[in-house]
């Protein structure tokens, strides 16, 4: 009879593997949530410590721009004194930004991309002194002045765009709409300063000044349209009111006259005066700033709520997963102690043979219950992870559709592929614990789509080549499991073959169904090993939780028996291994010869044209993801 110590060792070995699997699934489920929370939190910190003081500096610089343009025009002592006072206010705002950016809290919240944008902002902020020196020397024109004073506000917008909350597509779009509106306001301020300088000098615009004024006007209107298109109806209200206001109408009227060279004036008194332009343009700029501030306040409130919600969800998922791990560990420990205690008592009293048999049966039943309990726990946690990964896939697809950053697309695609693989590993555990993948379709799906789904779930998918094959359909209720079987076999082929070789996939119609051949160029397997694997595929036993090396083959065998597939491994003529999967006619719809040709072709065409209708999630496209 086995000693208590050896019994404990066997039980520990049996329990350790599922516990490790539970911990891994918990980490996979919790990490994305915590990443989203920290990203939103850091974005809020950057908005508070960089973007907001940067906006205050931009406001002061726009005022300094107007006064600088007017000073260059008249160079009066009073104008110099007013400009000096404004420069002091600008310097205070600049010092506030420097202090905020250099704080440890701000530096900790910056990622590499945002760090580069903030450093660019601060370089342009420090160029203000050189710009002022050139103004004092009279080395600036209204056109060059407009371009120089626009650098800092535009750099602030770049930082704001970099910290827009990408995890919430609606909030992300509103943030970009608000940034477009802020850029439109910058163009209006540029027009205000350029025209103020020219009119203060009492002359008409030169050709270069008129071109710059017109370019600012056209860009402003384009940004207004962009911002209105991106903002939600609630956030459009202040800007629609602005556009329809009397102040904006007066500004547009004076702008039109200046763009026409003020040729509509018949007497000197009808020309646009400096005082009139300043009054109208200042009011329009103030109304614009007020609308932008209202929108920014609303977006900041929603971003703060998103941070709170992400934190709650991250801690909720983490706590639930930890509770599952602890619960299974306690249950396993309790059952192990109970089992070893029974064995110890049996050994101490010298039980009869019948008693020993009864105890052995009880021990087997205890082990079975333990395995069933562990399987249920693993299956439950895997389903939760599957659901979270499905949500993460939808979020990634939404971000990929909405993003305008070309450099981010490859990283999003890699993250999308990694999530698909994680989902397949979660479905492995669901299937091995006796459940189903939960994904199916009402209509038949082309075999090509099922193969793309299988290839998409493989790490080294770029080595896989799918050769042309017949228009065969797979029943929608089994397509997810068929794709999973193919993915496991393709994964084995890429894993056990040289990285510079191709894994080939071909399909052939037969009288009894459809045959798929997956062939690699690896070193191959011995005849004894092939026979052993084929026996396990044909008659899969209950999966041993301690055997994690053959998870994929265990899943293939279980699904093959479930759906009547025939899977067999053999030697490849090229020296590697060939996996042959036979799909019977009950799940594969083949094109027939004769009168049924048109009907089958029509069924294939309809299945490809109609919108996908998944039972649980995604369509055939989603299955391929």
XYZ file of C-alpha atoms in Angstrom:
625
model
C 0.000 0.000 0.000
C 1.288 3.432 -0.902
C 2.504 5.582 1.969
C 0.825 8.876 2.915
C 3.893 10.765 1.691
C 3.747 9.192 -1.789
C -0.009 9.818 -1.944
C 0.540 13.477 -1.130
C 3.191 13.668 -3.853
C 0.859 12.212 -6.490
C -2.007 14.480 -5.470
C 0.289 17.528 -5.486
C 1.492 16.629 -8.993
C -2.105 16.170 -10.167
C -3.281 19.517 -8.734
C -0.278 21.701 -9.594
C -0.848 21.771 -13.373
C -4.505 22.955 -13.282
C -3.583 25.487 -10.610
C -0.863 26.878 -12.874
C -3.378 26.983 -15.737
C -5.847 28.869 -13.530
C -3.183 31.370 -12.542
C -2.222 31.888 -16.201
C -5.842 32.442 -17.238
C -6.283 34.862 -14.333
C -3.263 36.859 -15.483
C -4.517 36.897 -19.100
C -7.888 38.166 -17.912
C -6.641 40.782 -15.440
C -3.651 42.326 -17.224
C -5.571 44.000 -20.121
C -7.976 45.614 -17.657
C -5.180 47.010 -15.500
C -3.361 48.207 -18.621
C -6.461 50.102 -19.790
C -6.910 51.675 -16.356
C -3.285 52.822 -16.047
C -3.295 54.177 -19.623
C -6.436 56.248 -18.938
C -5.032 57.421 -15.601
C -1.726 58.507 -17.150
C -3.546 60.282 -19.991
C -5.557 62.242 -17.406
C -2.347 63.214 -15.593
C -0.764 64.486 -18.826
C -3.898 66.489 -19.639
C -3.835 68.071 -16.178
C -0.091 68.775 -15.908
C 0.851 69.457 -19.549
C -2.122 70.141 -21.817
C -4.058 72.490 -19.495
C -1.077 74.743 -18.564
C -0.067 74.568 -22.233
C -3.525 75.861 -23.209
C -3.152 78.756 -20.735
C 0.226 79.624 -22.252
C -1.288 79.445 -25.757
C -3.977 81.968 -24.722
C -1.332 84.415 -23.471
C 0.778 83.949 -26.609
C -2.234 84.702 -28.839
C -2.718 87.982 -26.966
C 0.988 88.741 -27.287
C 0.728 87.980 -31.025
C -1.916 90.674 -31.543
C -0.014 93.287 -29.511
C 3.263 92.402 -31.269
C 1.665 92.871 -34.692
C 0.239 96.247 -33.642
C 3.574 97.333 -32.130
C 5.421 96.476 -35.357
C 2.916 98.640 -37.227
C 3.111 101.834 -35.125
C 6.126 101.392 -32.746
C 4.648 103.781 -30.199
C 5.856 104.114 -26.612
C 2.413 103.194 -25.319
C 2.300 100.116 -27.553
C 5.718 99.081 -26.245
C 4.546 99.385 -22.626
C 1.369 97.367 -23.281
C 3.400 94.665 -25.065
C 5.879 94.512 -22.160
C 3.065 93.932 -19.689
C 1.661 91.114 -21.830
C 5.108 89.499 -22.115
C 5.275 89.339 -18.320
C 1.930 87.503 -18.202
C 3.155 85.150 -20.913
C 6.344 84.458 -18.958
C 4.344 83.564 -15.844
C 2.293 81.065 -17.866
C 5.513 79.708 -19.392
C 7.083 79.212 -15.955
C 3.940 77.411 -14.781
C 4.198 75.017 -17.735
C 7.910 74.390 -17.121
C 7.271 73.516 -13.461
C 4.375 71.191 -14.321
C 6.261 69.350 -17.095
C 9.371 68.846 -14.945
C 7.398 67.351 -12.030
C 7.969 63.690 -11.166
C 4.242 62.963 -11.540
C 4.171 64.263 -15.112
C 7.338 62.408 -16.115
C 5.997 59.137 -14.713
C 2.791 59.472 -16.761
C 4.539 60.064 -20.114
C 4.992 57.203 -22.578
C 7.766 57.312 -25.249
C 5.519 58.844 -27.939
C 4.065 61.489 -25.637
C 7.515 62.272 -24.245
C 8.743 63.174 -27.741
C 5.714 65.464 -28.297
C 6.193 67.194 -24.922
C 9.897 67.729 -25.609
C 9.012 69.272 -28.983
C 6.510 71.557 -27.218
C 9.109 72.756 -24.714
C 11.668 73.420 -27.480
C 9.168 75.670 -29.221
C 8.251 77.350 -25.927
C 11.920 78.265 -25.369
C 12.095 79.808 -28.860
C 9.798 82.609 -27.661
C 12.724 84.732 -26.445
C 14.418 84.644 -29.861
C 11.103 85.589 -31.511
C 10.718 88.573 -29.197
C 14.255 89.748 -29.971
C 13.527 89.676 -33.695
C 10.296 91.645 -33.099
C 12.204 94.288 -31.163
C 14.670 94.587 -34.063
C 11.806 94.949 -36.530
C 12.876 91.766 -38.344
C 9.365 90.260 -38.516
C 6.477 90.793 -40.933
C 2.779 90.135 -40.258
C 3.049 86.898 -42.287
C 6.151 85.502 -40.538
C 4.743 86.616 -37.186
C 1.578 84.575 -37.782
C 3.629 81.461 -38.540
C 5.979 81.852 -35.539
C 3.246 82.473 -32.956
C 1.295 79.425 -34.249
C 4.080 76.957 -33.307
C 3.375 76.628 -29.574
C -0.459 76.288 -29.827
C -0.053 73.634 -32.535
C 2.456 71.718 -30.367
C -0.050 71.814 -27.479
C -2.696 70.316 -29.804
C -0.279 67.527 -30.771
C 0.210 66.570 -27.111
C -3.565 66.663 -26.528
C -4.157 64.426 -29.541
C -1.575 61.924 -28.260
C -3.372 61.433 -24.928
C -6.916 61.149 -26.337
C -8.525 58.095 -24.607
C -8.285 55.326 -27.222
C -9.989 52.665 -25.061
C -13.349 54.478 -25.367
C -14.043 54.999 -29.122
C -16.825 57.563 -28.568
C -14.786 59.595 -26.089
C -11.741 59.300 -28.361
C -13.709 60.723 -31.285
C -15.137 63.585 -29.203
C -11.629 64.459 -27.999
C -10.354 64.666 -31.583
C -13.381 66.766 -32.534
C -12.609 69.197 -29.710
C -8.957 69.386 -30.841
C -10.111 70.234 -34.371
C -12.237 73.052 -32.939
C -9.246 74.353 -30.931
C -7.151 74.368 -34.095
C -9.922 76.315 -35.855
C -9.814 78.872 -33.030
C -6.027 79.148 -33.499
C -6.568 80.063 -37.167
C -9.113 82.727 -36.207
C -6.586 84.201 -33.761
C -3.985 84.200 -36.512
C -6.361 86.167 -38.763
C -7.141 88.548 -35.902
C -3.473 89.395 -35.297
C -2.459 89.600 -38.981
C -5.278 92.001 -39.907
C -4.797 94.028 -36.694
C -1.162 94.701 -37.595
C -1.984 95.716 -41.163
C -4.947 97.922 -40.219
C -3.005 99.575 -37.385
C -0.522 100.683 -40.046
C -3.401 102.162 -42.060
C -2.793 100.311 -45.291
C -4.210 97.481 -47.403
C -2.835 93.937 -47.281
C -0.006 92.965 -49.578
C -0.398 89.939 -51.859
C 1.570 87.715 -49.424
C -0.490 88.923 -46.456
C -3.728 88.367 -48.348
C -2.680 84.810 -49.256
C -1.841 84.015 -45.625
C -5.122 85.575 -44.438
C -7.090 83.536 -46.996
C -5.231 80.305 -46.096
C -6.069 80.791 -42.421
C -9.724 81.386 -43.336
C -10.022 78.269 -45.521
C -8.276 76.064 -42.943
C -10.496 77.413 -40.155
C -13.683 76.525 -42.029
C -12.368 73.026 -42.891
C -11.469 72.369 -39.248
C -14.902 73.609 -38.152
C -16.585 71.086 -40.464
C -14.272 68.300 -39.276
C -14.933 69.076 -35.631
C -18.715 69.208 -36.089
C -18.628 65.845 -37.891
C -16.654 64.150 -35.093
C -18.410 65.621 -32.045
C -21.519 63.989 -30.606
C -24.762 66.024 -30.912
C -24.528 67.150 -27.285
C -21.066 68.643 -27.770
C -21.937 70.312 -31.082
C -24.452 72.646 -29.425
C -22.024 75.404 -28.262
C -20.331 75.542 -31.668
C -23.579 75.594 -33.622
C -24.707 78.471 -31.405
C -21.386 80.237 -32.084
C -21.638 79.863 -35.859
C -25.210 81.210 -35.818
C -24.395 84.102 -33.433
C -24.378 87.792 -34.380
C -20.711 88.145 -33.325
C -19.591 85.444 -35.726
C -21.743 86.884 -38.529
C -20.098 90.311 -38.071
C -16.671 88.679 -38.102
C -17.485 86.783 -41.300
C -18.711 90.016 -42.934
C -15.503 91.922 -42.118
C -13.430 88.894 -43.119
C -15.159 88.815 -46.497
C -14.387 92.502 -47.076
C -10.743 92.021 -46.165
C -10.459 88.983 -48.449
C -11.896 91.138 -51.273
C -9.255 93.771 -50.554
C -11.988 96.018 -49.045
C -12.901 97.038 -52.608
C -16.537 97.425 -51.572
C -15.720 100.669 -49.754
C -16.758 103.777 -51.710
C -15.528 106.299 -49.182
C -12.648 106.245 -46.718
C -15.114 106.024 -43.869
C -16.482 102.747 -45.252
C -13.161 100.953 -45.007
C -12.611 98.385 -42.258
C -10.956 100.274 -39.429
C -8.473 98.891 -36.958
C -10.752 99.641 -33.989
C -13.759 97.998 -35.624
C -11.780 94.889 -36.591
C -10.348 94.505 -33.088
C -13.784 94.826 -31.451
C -15.472 92.285 -33.738
C -12.538 89.832 -33.918
C -11.964 89.955 -30.138
C -15.613 89.104 -29.472
C -15.563 86.216 -31.966
C -12.346 84.849 -30.437
C -13.807 85.102 -26.911
C -16.989 83.279 -27.977
C -14.868 80.570 -29.618
C -12.753 80.148 -26.467
C -15.875 79.888 -24.292
C -17.374 77.144 -26.508
C -14.083 75.218 -26.475
C -13.844 75.454 -22.679
C -17.387 74.089 -22.238
C -16.585 71.163 -24.497
C -13.261 70.484 -22.755
C -14.953 70.478 -19.326
C -17.516 67.914 -20.513
C -14.858 65.666 -22.083
C -12.661 65.860 -18.974
C -15.606 64.835 -16.775
C -16.323 61.858 -19.024
C -12.617 60.898 -19.117
C -12.493 60.970 -15.302
C -15.581 58.738 -15.180
C -13.916 56.364 -17.684
C -10.853 56.115 -15.404
C -13.073 55.264 -12.429
C -14.989 52.661 -14.438
C -11.801 51.066 -15.832
C -10.320 50.866 -12.340
C -13.468 49.193 -10.980
C -13.544 46.669 -13.835
C -9.827 45.890 -13.508
C -10.070 45.248 -9.772
C -13.310 43.309 -10.229
C -11.792 40.914 -12.788
C -8.589 40.587 -10.749
C -10.451 39.853 -7.532
C -12.789 37.328 -9.181
C -9.881 35.459 -10.781
C -7.918 35.418 -7.522
C -10.948 34.113 -5.661
C -11.272 31.278 -8.210
C -7.593 30.336 -7.830
C -7.762 30.395 -4.021
C -11.022 28.437 -4.002
C -9.678 25.655 -6.210
C -6.445 25.511 -4.183
C -8.380 25.178 -0.906
C -10.669 22.510 -2.378
C -7.723 20.555 -3.754
C -5.870 20.767 -0.427
C -8.918 19.642 1.525
C -9.574 16.665 -0.723
C -5.874 15.742 -0.696
C -5.705 15.774 3.098
C -8.882 13.742 3.329
C -7.617 11.168 0.865
C -4.195 10.753 2.500
C -5.825 10.562 5.963
C -7.992 7.687 4.797
C -4.990 5.871 3.375
C -3.057 6.351 6.629
C -5.893 4.961 8.760
C -6.303 2.014 6.412
C -2.598 1.190 6.682
C -2.584 1.552 10.518
C -5.468 -0.895 11.301
C -4.475 -3.562 8.767
C -7.782 -3.631 6.845
C -8.862 -6.753 5.038
C -8.576 -7.152 1.276
C -12.250 -6.243 0.791
C -11.779 -3.107 2.856
C -8.717 -2.255 0.819
C -10.669 -2.639 -2.439
C -13.454 -0.441 -1.105
C -10.983 2.212 -0.047
C -9.303 2.019 -3.443
C -12.662 2.541 -5.174
C -13.332 5.511 -2.864
C -9.899 6.905 -3.680
C -10.558 6.593 -7.416
C -13.909 8.280 -6.971
C -12.215 11.047 -4.983
C -9.638 11.533 -7.720
C -12.393 11.606 -10.323
C -14.337 14.189 -8.354
C -11.178 16.234 -7.915
C -10.478 16.139 -11.640
C -14.085 16.985 -12.467
C -14.017 19.876 -10.008
C -10.756 21.166 -11.478
C -12.146 20.785 -15.019
C -15.275 22.741 -14.117
C -13.221 25.488 -12.497
C -10.886 25.680 -15.481
C -13.845 25.689 -17.886
C -15.652 28.459 -15.994
C -12.564 30.667 -15.854
C -11.772 29.942 -19.511
C -15.311 31.017 -20.531
C -14.896 34.285 -18.641
C -11.555 34.837 -20.317
C -13.107 34.005 -23.700
C -15.799 36.620 -23.136
C -13.226 39.247 -22.122
C -11.059 38.421 -25.137
C -14.100 38.739 -27.445
C -14.724 42.213 -25.996
C -11.069 43.086 -26.397
C -11.191 42.000 -30.071
C -14.210 44.250 -30.708
C -12.420 47.162 -29.012
C -9.283 46.554 -31.082
C -11.335 46.467 -34.306
C -13.034 49.737 -33.331
C -9.696 51.401 -32.531
C -8.210 50.098 -35.788
C -11.129 51.541 -37.792
C -10.964 54.918 -36.054
C -7.219 55.426 -35.803
C -5.534 57.835 -38.182
C -2.027 56.918 -37.022
C -0.533 54.779 -39.810
C 2.387 53.706 -37.605
C -0.009 52.331 -34.969
C -1.833 49.985 -37.395
C 0.868 47.224 -37.501
C 1.029 47.199 -33.694
C -2.764 47.007 -33.510
C -2.739 44.081 -35.980
C -0.078 42.254 -33.916
C -2.137 42.835 -30.763
C -5.254 41.617 -32.626
C -3.434 38.417 -33.697
C -2.137 37.834 -30.155
C -5.670 38.209 -28.759
C -6.996 35.685 -31.309
C -4.366 33.176 -30.184
C -5.217 33.816 -26.536
C -8.885 33.157 -27.373
C -7.965 29.814 -28.985
C -6.020 28.772 -25.875
C -9.040 29.680 -23.729
C -11.285 27.590 -26.005
C -8.853 24.670 -25.610
C -9.583 24.546 -21.903
C -13.327 24.930 -22.487
C -13.361 21.970 -24.905
C -11.168 19.779 -22.682
C -13.424 20.527 -19.695
C -16.415 19.177 -21.637
C -17.855 22.438 -22.995
C -18.143 23.879 -26.485
C -16.501 26.931 -28.021
C -19.796 28.840 -27.993
C -19.301 30.234 -31.498
C -21.443 29.037 -34.427
C -23.231 30.342 -37.527
C -26.713 29.791 -38.904
C -25.579 29.504 -42.540
C -22.918 27.290 -44.120
C -19.457 28.865 -44.320
C -16.974 28.399 -47.232
C -14.109 26.072 -46.378
C -11.687 28.835 -47.354
C -13.034 31.055 -44.546
C -12.659 28.189 -42.053
C -9.043 27.687 -43.157
C -8.326 31.413 -42.839
C -9.767 31.250 -39.333
C -7.433 28.360 -38.520
C -4.336 30.061 -39.965
C -5.161 33.308 -38.107
C -4.965 31.456 -34.788
C -1.384 30.256 -35.396
C 1.677 32.173 -34.193
C 3.847 31.622 -37.311
C 0.966 32.130 -39.760
C 3.154 33.805 -42.426
C 4.727 30.429 -43.309
C 1.381 28.820 -44.099
C 0.199 28.616 -47.711
C -3.360 27.615 -48.560
C -3.627 26.316 -52.135
C -6.810 26.850 -54.226
C -9.551 24.315 -53.628
C -13.145 23.548 -54.567
C -16.135 25.630 -53.434
C -17.041 23.521 -50.413
C -19.234 24.723 -47.559
C -19.061 23.679 -43.906
C -22.155 23.639 -41.703
C -22.271 26.803 -39.605
C -22.932 24.839 -36.397
C -19.562 23.049 -36.621
C -17.334 25.563 -38.466
C -15.742 26.897 -35.240
C -14.744 23.367 -34.131
C -13.469 22.456 -37.618
C -11.363 25.631 -37.660
C -10.025 24.764 -34.185
C -9.007 21.245 -35.300
C -7.203 22.683 -38.336
C -5.510 25.394 -36.224
C -4.090 22.823 -33.779
C -2.695 20.710 -36.623
C -1.249 23.758 -38.429
C 0.314 24.937 -35.138
C 2.038 21.538 -34.763
C 3.262 21.720 -38.366
C 4.821 25.179 -37.913
C 6.282 24.312 -34.502
C 8.030 21.098 -35.559
C 9.441 22.240 -38.907
C 12.320 24.613 -39.796
C 11.355 28.317 -39.706
C 12.359 28.886 -43.337
C 10.083 26.178 -44.780
C 6.497 26.284 -46.006
C 3.520 24.553 -44.440
C 1.189 23.591 -47.309
C -2.582 23.102 -47.133
C -4.513 21.426 -49.974
C -8.091 20.215 -50.257
C -9.702 17.496 -52.391
C -13.308 16.360 -52.912
C -13.981 12.615 -52.529
C -17.074 10.435 -52.799
C -17.438 10.366 -49.022
C -16.680 14.016 -48.265
C -13.803 16.513 -48.372
C -10.161 15.817 -47.469
C -7.715 18.478 -46.219
C -3.968 17.764 -46.215
C -1.594 19.745 -43.977
C 2.026 19.053 -44.883
C 5.280 20.307 -43.321
C 8.935 19.938 -44.247
C 10.234 18.958 -40.798
C 12.303 15.962 -39.693
C 9.196 13.822 -39.330
C 8.213 11.250 -36.701
C 9.085 7.610 -36.217
C 6.605 4.974 -37.334
C 6.020 3.982 -33.706
C 5.295 7.568 -32.666
C 2.902 8.077 -35.595
C 1.018 4.905 -34.680
C 0.779 6.016 -31.037
C -0.614 9.448 -31.992
C -3.107 7.968 -34.473
C -4.419 5.591 -31.810
C -4.963 8.525 -29.429
C -6.716 10.526 -32.166
C -9.016 7.638 -33.059
C -9.862 6.710 -29.451
C -9.185 9.718 -27.226
C -9.105 8.885 -23.516
C -10.131 11.284 -20.777
C -7.551 14.039 -20.704
C -4.899 13.790 -17.981
C -4.575 17.226 -16.316
C -0.883 16.628 -15.648
C -0.092 16.071 -19.357
C 0.191 19.572 -20.826
C 2.504 18.602 -23.711
C -0.311 17.195 -25.839
C -3.107 19.724 -25.264
C -3.531 20.342 -28.990
C -3.789 16.657 -29.956
C -6.203 16.043 -27.077
C -8.479 18.818 -28.422
C -8.229 17.420 -31.986
C -9.170 13.923 -30.844
C -12.117 15.128 -28.765
C -13.560 17.321 -31.551
C -12.961 14.640 -34.196
C -15.018 12.097 -32.250
C -17.710 14.690 -31.522
C -18.293 15.559 -35.206
C -17.333 12.323 -36.962
C -14.065 13.651 -38.450
C -11.250 11.291 -39.361
C -7.790 12.627 -38.546
C -4.634 10.694 -39.322
C -0.913 11.530 -39.381
C 1.518 9.968 -41.861
C 4.935 10.512 -43.420
C 5.238 13.232 -46.038
C 7.045 12.534 -49.334
C 9.236 15.553 -48.495
C 10.450 14.013 -45.230
C 8.101 15.811 -42.860
C 4.672 14.939 -41.523
C 1.297 15.078 -43.267
C -1.946 15.454 -41.300
C -5.055 14.335 -43.218
C -8.491 15.552 -42.063
C -11.595 13.981 -43.614
C -14.837 15.984 -43.388
C -17.863 13.702 -43.926
C -20.769 14.737 -46.138
C -22.980 15.377 -43.125
C -20.964 18.525 -42.366
C -19.335 19.314 -45.755
C -21.534 20.463 -48.662
C -19.735 19.520 -51.902
C -20.409 20.727 -55.479
C -22.154 17.909 -57.347
C -21.758 16.868 -60.986
C -24.826 17.148 -63.207
C -28.156 18.772 -62.386
C -27.110 19.946 -58.935
C -24.200 22.083 -60.223
C -26.264 25.247 -60.489
C -27.935 24.693 -57.115
C -24.616 24.154 -55.289
C -23.004 27.117 -57.024
C -25.959 29.270 -56.029
C -25.673 28.083 -52.379
C -21.971 28.986 -52.318
C -22.678 32.418 -53.786
C -25.496 33.124 -51.341
C -23.375 32.096 -48.358
C -20.694 34.541 -49.451
C -23.044 37.448 -50.221
C -25.350 37.352 -47.241
C -24.293 39.177 -44.052
C -22.878 36.826 -41.471
C -25.191 35.948 -38.572
C -23.217 34.330 -35.730
C -25.065 32.549 -32.989
C -22.750 33.933 -30.275
C -20.148 36.329 -31.654
C -18.659 37.530 -34.933
C -19.330 36.190 -38.446
C -17.138 34.008 -40.654
C -14.809 36.991 -40.701
C -14.738 36.965 -36.922
C -14.041 33.263 -37.003
C -10.994 34.046 -39.074
C -9.807 36.506 -36.508
